[in-house]
Tab-separated table of C-alpha atoms in Angstrom:
chain	number	residue	atom	x	y	z
A	1105	MET	CA	-31.362	-47.727	175.319
A	1106	ASN	CA	-29.314	-50.106	177.476
A	1107	ASN	CA	-29.229	-49.021	181.121
A	1108	ARG	CA	-27.352	-52.091	182.335
A	1109	VAL	CA	-24.942	-51.412	185.159
A	1110	ASP	CA	-22.105	-53.784	186.077
A	1111	LEU	CA	-21.673	-54.721	189.745
A	1112	VAL	CA	-18.236	-54.362	191.299
A	1113	GLU	CA	-18.059	-58.100	192.019
A	1114	LYS	CA	-18.415	-58.820	188.262
A	1115	ILE	CA	-15.460	-56.647	187.181
A	1116	THR	CA	-12.623	-58.628	185.578
A	1117	PRO	CA	-9.359	-57.581	183.915
A	1118	TRP	CA	-10.445	-59.081	180.594
A	1119	ARG	CA	-12.645	-56.149	179.641
A	1120	GLU	CA	-11.603	-52.486	179.541
A	1121	SER	CA	-14.947	-50.676	179.601
A	1122	TRP	CA	-17.401	-50.970	182.464
A	1123	LYS	CA	-20.561	-49.097	183.382
A	1124	VAL	CA	-20.789	-48.877	187.175
A	1125	HIS	CA	-22.884	-46.926	189.630
A	1126	VAL	CA	-20.751	-46.433	192.736
A	1127	LYS	CA	-20.302	-44.184	195.725
A	1128	VAL	CA	-16.857	-42.867	196.632
A	1129	VAL	CA	-16.361	-43.949	200.267
A	1130	LYS	CA	-12.727	-42.866	200.624
A	1131	LEU	CA	-10.559	-40.496	198.581
A	1132	TRP	CA	-6.915	-39.494	198.936
A	1133	TYR	CA	-4.057	-38.050	196.920
A	1134	HIS	CA	-0.601	-39.588	196.821
A	1135	LYS	CA	2.718	-38.781	195.177
A	1136	ASN	CA	4.726	-41.795	194.067
A	1137	PRO	CA	8.415	-40.805	193.991
A	1138	ALA	CA	9.298	-44.149	192.390
A	1139	LEU	CA	7.378	-43.149	189.252
A	1140	ASP	CA	7.787	-39.392	189.059
A	1141	PRO	CA	8.052	-37.059	192.064
A	1142	SER	CA	5.856	-34.481	190.362
A	1143	GLN	CA	3.066	-36.921	189.506
A	1144	ASN	CA	-0.024	-37.032	191.741
A	1145	LEU	CA	-2.196	-40.099	192.012
A	1146	LEU	CA	-5.825	-39.966	193.122
A	1147	HIS	CA	-6.867	-43.095	195.018
A	1148	MET	CA	-10.481	-44.001	195.774
A	1149	VAL	CA	-12.412	-46.793	197.433
A	1150	LEU	CA	-15.671	-47.249	195.525
A	1151	MET	CA	-18.786	-49.099	196.744
A	1152	ASP	CA	-21.738	-50.337	194.699
A	1153	GLU	CA	-25.385	-50.884	195.719
A	1154	LYS	CA	-24.596	-54.408	196.998
A	1155	LEU	CA	-21.867	-52.940	199.303
A	1156	HIS	CA	-19.056	-54.523	197.282
A	1157	LYS	CA	-15.905	-52.379	197.271
A	1158	ILE	CA	-13.026	-51.860	194.867
A	1159	GLN	CA	-9.982	-49.599	194.879
A	1160	ALA	CA	-9.401	-47.296	191.889
A	1161	THR	CA	-6.499	-45.032	190.938
A	1162	ILE	CA	-6.485	-42.078	188.581
A	1163	ARG	CA	-3.162	-40.766	187.296
A	1164	ASP	CA	-2.308	-37.058	187.281
A	1165	GLN	CA	-3.130	-36.488	183.605
A	1166	LEU	CA	-6.764	-37.626	184.088
A	1167	ILE	CA	-7.550	-36.125	187.523
A	1168	SER	CA	-8.847	-32.902	185.947
A	1169	ASN	CA	-11.310	-34.939	183.849
A	1170	PHE	CA	-12.968	-36.225	187.030
A	1171	ALA	CA	-12.481	-33.267	189.408
A	1172	MET	CA	-15.947	-31.768	188.897
A	1173	SER	CA	-17.635	-35.142	189.395
A	1174	LEU	CA	-15.834	-35.722	192.667
A	1175	ASN	CA	-16.769	-32.441	194.337
């Protein structure tokens, strides 16, 4: 079994699937009226074990998939 975890500093846009172990250090909801006034966005700042940070956004349709993990 491969337990390899990718560090935040190694993430690039050329690959779509990453396995990361991060801590959510900041979390907030935002509505973007330019896209759709009814659509919520969930923004997060994530930090890995080396203290590297990255910002992530989850669109409304997927928020429920992650809600239990974020509580």
